[in-house]
Amino acid sequence: DTAVSQTPKYLVTQMGNDKSIKCEQNLGHDTMYWYKQDSKKFLKIMFSYNNKELIINETVPNRFSPKSPDKAHLNLHINSLELGDSAVYFCASSPGHNTEAFFGQGTRLTVV
Amino acid sequence: GENVEQHPSTLSVQEGDSAVIKCTYSDSASNYFPWYKQELGKRPQLIIDIRSNVGEKKDQRIAVTLNKTAKHFSLHITETQPEDSAVYFCAAIPGFQKLVFGTGTRLLVSP
């Protein structure tokens, strides 16, 4: 019974390609996020969605496009991948404001 | 925007010692402060949290203290064990649905 699940777990791709990461939560939460964790382990928020609506876009390049078909899903599509996009991407969800965020297992993206 | 600073970046202790990690935040509107533990190759997981109406919270060997006036909060782990070795992140929520993390502390507990 995985609460927040994301696929794939590993993704290796060439520069210039387009790829997607999928995320689903079965917790009934209203809010979902994408975080990027770089090689130094910094966790930076990229996007926040509440009930399918974009709430926060932290100056992420527009090559990154999140899509939320319903409040249980938040997918991340990345166009024209660059070497600097290599990182671990975490999806997370929370029931609302000022509450704990539950993380998915992460997707390790490697751009070669 | 909110800025969360965390110190130290690395911390090495002997098994049985105590470990303290400190964080400061900038936005006085922040009122929820969780701590996450991330083991190697795993996801961050909540270990303890504190809200601004409380100054201290304890759960077995871990405790968190909050000083809202000074805008800092700390994680205390007593009687450390090797399985406490991990990266620890503090965080704050300054506004609507935006969890801002500190830079992380790599804790190493040697047997």
PDB file of C-alpha atoms in Angstrom, chain B:
ATOM      1  CA  GLY B   1      11.121  34.544   0.572  1.00  0.00           C
ATOM      2  CA  GLU B   2      11.847  32.194   3.428  1.00  0.00           C
ATOM      3  CA  ASN B   3      15.460  31.196   3.964  1.00  0.00           C
ATOM      4  CA  VAL B   4      16.313  28.289   6.274  1.00  0.00           C
ATOM      5  CA  GLU B   5      19.910  27.891   7.390  1.00  0.00           C
ATOM      6  CA  GLN B   6      21.115  24.687   8.992  1.00  0.00           C
ATOM      7  CA  HIS B   7      24.292  23.865  10.927  1.00  0.00           C
ATOM      8  CA  PRO B   8      26.495  21.927  11.041  1.00  0.00           C
ATOM      9  CA  SER B   9      26.688  20.418   7.570  1.00  0.00           C
ATOM     10  CA  THR B  10      28.371  17.315   8.968  1.00  0.00           C
ATOM     11  CA  LEU B  11      28.401  15.915  12.482  1.00  0.00           C
ATOM     12  CA  SER B  12      30.358  12.920  13.737  1.00  0.00           C
ATOM     13  CA  VAL B  13      29.655  11.463  17.179  1.00  0.00           C
ATOM     14  CA  GLN B  14      30.393   8.313  19.088  1.00  0.00           C
ATOM     15  CA  GLU B  15      27.602   5.898  19.831  1.00  0.00           C
ATOM     16  CA  GLY B  16      25.834   6.941  23.021  1.00  0.00           C
ATOM     17  CA  ASP B  17      26.698  10.637  22.645  1.00  0.00           C
ATOM     18  CA  SER B  18      24.156  13.364  22.006  1.00  0.00           C
ATOM     19  CA  ALA B  19      23.801  15.213  18.712  1.00  0.00           C
ATOM     20  CA  VAL B  20      22.385  18.689  18.183  1.00  0.00           C
ATOM     21  CA  ILE B  21      21.451  20.248  14.852  1.00  0.00           C
ATOM     22  CA  LYS B  22      20.429  23.891  14.649  1.00  0.00           C
ATOM     23  CA  CYS B  23      18.335  25.824  12.161  1.00  0.00           C
ATOM     24  CA  THR B  24      17.361  29.447  11.730  1.00  0.00           C
ATOM     25  CA  TYR B  25      14.596  30.840   9.575  1.00  0.00           C
ATOM     26  CA  SER B  26      13.872  34.300   8.261  1.00  0.00           C
ATOM     27  CA  ASP B  27      10.093  34.584   7.804  1.00  0.00           C
ATOM     28  CA  SER B  28       8.268  35.373  11.058  1.00  0.00           C
ATOM     29  CA  ALA B  29       5.055  34.077   9.479  1.00  0.00           C
ATOM     30  CA  SER B  30       6.409  30.507   9.568  1.00  0.00           C
ATOM     31  CA  ASN B  31       4.619  28.460  12.201  1.00  0.00           C
ATOM     32  CA  TYR B  32       5.279  24.815  11.380  1.00  0.00           C
ATOM     33  CA  PHE B  33       8.728  23.258  11.626  1.00  0.00           C
ATOM     34  CA  PRO B  34       9.223  19.598  10.665  1.00  0.00           C
ATOM     35  CA  TRP B  35      12.407  17.558  10.770  1.00  0.00           C
ATOM     36  CA  TYR B  36      13.111  14.877   8.190  1.00  0.00           C
ATOM     37  CA  LYS B  37      15.581  12.002   8.172  1.00  0.00           C
ATOM     38  CA  GLN B  38      16.910  10.702   4.876  1.00  0.00           C
ATOM     39  CA  GLU B  39      18.853   7.468   4.823  1.00  0.00           C
ATOM     40  CA  LEU B  40      21.153   6.733   1.910  1.00  0.00           C
ATOM     41  CA  GLY B  41      19.172   6.145  -1.254  1.00  0.00           C
ATOM     42  CA  LYS B  42      15.843   6.552   0.511  1.00  0.00           C
ATOM     43  CA  ARG B  43      13.128   9.162   0.686  1.00  0.00           C
ATOM     44  CA  PRO B  44      12.997  11.891   3.377  1.00  0.00           C
ATOM     45  CA  GLN B  45      10.752  10.837   6.243  1.00  0.00           C
ATOM     46  CA  LEU B  46       9.315  12.926   9.031  1.00  0.00           C
ATOM     47  CA  ILE B  47      10.762  12.160  12.450  1.00  0.00           C
ATOM     48  CA  ILE B  48       9.342  14.983  14.546  1.00  0.00           C
ATOM     49  CA  ASP B  49       7.673  18.345  14.082  1.00  0.00           C
ATOM     50  CA  ILE B  50       6.768  21.362  16.177  1.00  0.00           C
ATOM     51  CA  ARG B  51       4.267  24.171  15.835  1.00  0.00           C
ATOM     52  CA  SER B  52       4.799  27.739  16.906  1.00  0.00           C
ATOM     53  CA  ASN B  53       2.515  27.549  19.917  1.00  0.00           C
ATOM     54  CA  VAL B  54       4.865  25.030  21.552  1.00  0.00           C
ATOM     55  CA  GLY B  55       8.426  25.579  22.756  1.00  0.00           C
ATOM     56  CA  GLU B  56       9.554  21.985  23.015  1.00  0.00           C
ATOM     57  CA  LYS B  57       8.446  18.546  21.926  1.00  0.00           C
ATOM     58  CA  LYS B  58       9.943  15.176  22.738  1.00  0.00           C
ATOM     59  CA  ASP B  59       9.556  11.694  21.297  1.00  0.00           C
ATOM     60  CA  GLN B  60      11.722   9.085  22.995  1.00  0.00           C
ATOM     61  CA  ARG B  61      15.349   9.889  22.111  1.00  0.00           C
ATOM     62  CA  ILE B  62      14.592  12.868  19.901  1.00  0.00           C
ATOM     63  CA  ALA B  63      13.424  16.325  20.889  1.00  0.00           C
ATOM     64  CA  VAL B  64      12.913  19.614  19.136  1.00  0.00           C
ATOM     65  CA  THR B  65      13.039  23.089  20.646  1.00  0.00           C
ATOM     66  CA  LEU B  66      11.723  26.293  19.113  1.00  0.00           C
ATOM     67  CA  ASN B  67      12.535  29.901  19.913  1.00  0.00           C
ATOM     68  CA  LYS B  68      10.161  32.037  17.858  1.00  0.00           C
ATOM     69  CA  THR B  69      11.618  35.303  19.072  1.00  0.00           C
ATOM     70  CA  ALA B  70      15.081  34.367  17.879  1.00  0.00           C
ATOM     71  CA  LYS B  71      13.699  32.438  14.881  1.00  0.00           C
ATOM     72  CA  HIS B  72      15.655  29.313  15.535  1.00  0.00           C
ATOM     73  CA  PHE B  73      14.859  25.695  16.270  1.00  0.00           C
ATOM     74  CA  SER B  74      16.986  22.695  17.092  1.00  0.00           C
ATOM     75  CA  LEU B  75      16.915  18.914  16.917  1.00  0.00           C
ATOM     76  CA  HIS B  76      18.377  16.966  19.820  1.00  0.00           C
ATOM     77  CA  ILE B  77      19.143  13.255  19.594  1.00  0.00           C
ATOM     78  CA  THR B  78      20.254  11.543  22.797  1.00  0.00           C
ATOM     79  CA  GLU B  79      21.967   8.163  23.186  1.00  0.00           C
ATOM     80  CA  THR B  80      22.802   8.054  19.500  1.00  0.00           C
ATOM     81  CA  GLN B  81      22.972   4.703  17.740  1.00  0.00           C
ATOM     82  CA  PRO B  82      24.630   3.729  14.449  1.00  0.00           C
ATOM     83  CA  GLU B  83      21.199   3.502  12.799  1.00  0.00           C
ATOM     84  CA  ASP B  84      20.755   7.230  13.483  1.00  0.00           C
ATOM     85  CA  SER B  85      23.369   7.849  10.791  1.00  0.00           C
ATOM     86  CA  ALA B  86      21.624   9.711   7.961  1.00  0.00           C
ATOM     87  CA  VAL B  87      21.091  13.184   6.527  1.00  0.00           C
ATOM     88  CA  TYR B  88      18.730  15.310   8.611  1.00  0.00           C
ATOM     89  CA  PHE B  89      16.766  18.227   7.201  1.00  0.00           C
ATOM     90  CA  CYS B  90      14.941  20.938   9.050  1.00  0.00           C
ATOM     91  CA  ALA B  91      12.152  22.778   7.270  1.00  0.00           C
ATOM     92  CA  ALA B  92       9.734  25.653   7.680  1.00  0.00           C
ATOM     93  CA  ILE B  93       6.480  26.612   6.021  1.00  0.00           C
ATOM     94  CA  PRO B  94       6.433  30.382   5.461  1.00  0.00           C
ATOM     95  CA  GLY B  95       3.313  30.621   3.398  1.00  0.00           C
ATOM     96  CA  PHE B  96       0.666  28.699   1.650  1.00  0.00           C
ATOM     97  CA  GLN B  97       1.824  25.194   0.779  1.00  0.00           C
ATOM     98  CA  LYS B  98       5.527  25.807   0.444  1.00  0.00           C
ATOM     99  CA  LEU B  99       7.832  23.661   2.560  1.00  0.00           C
ATOM    100  CA  VAL B 100      11.336  25.192   2.550  1.00  0.00           C
ATOM    101  CA  PHE B 101      14.178  22.900   3.598  1.00  0.00           C
ATOM    102  CA  GLY B 102      17.470  23.624   5.276  1.00  0.00           C
ATOM    103  CA  THR B 103      20.681  22.506   3.602  1.00  0.00           C
ATOM    104  CA  GLY B 104      20.907  19.241   5.532  1.00  0.00           C
ATOM    105  CA  THR B 105      23.217  17.759   8.167  1.00  0.00           C
ATOM    106  CA  ARG B 106      25.040  14.508   7.562  1.00  0.00           C
ATOM    107  CA  LEU B 107      25.162  12.706  10.909  1.00  0.00           C
ATOM    108  CA  LEU B 108      27.624   9.852  11.355  1.00  0.00           C
ATOM    109  CA  VAL B 109      27.412   7.752  14.520  1.00  0.00           C
ATOM    110  CA  SER B 110      30.440   5.568  15.047  1.00  0.00           C
ATOM    111  CA  PRO B 111      30.161   2.367  17.094  1.00  0.00           C
TER     112      PRO B 111
END
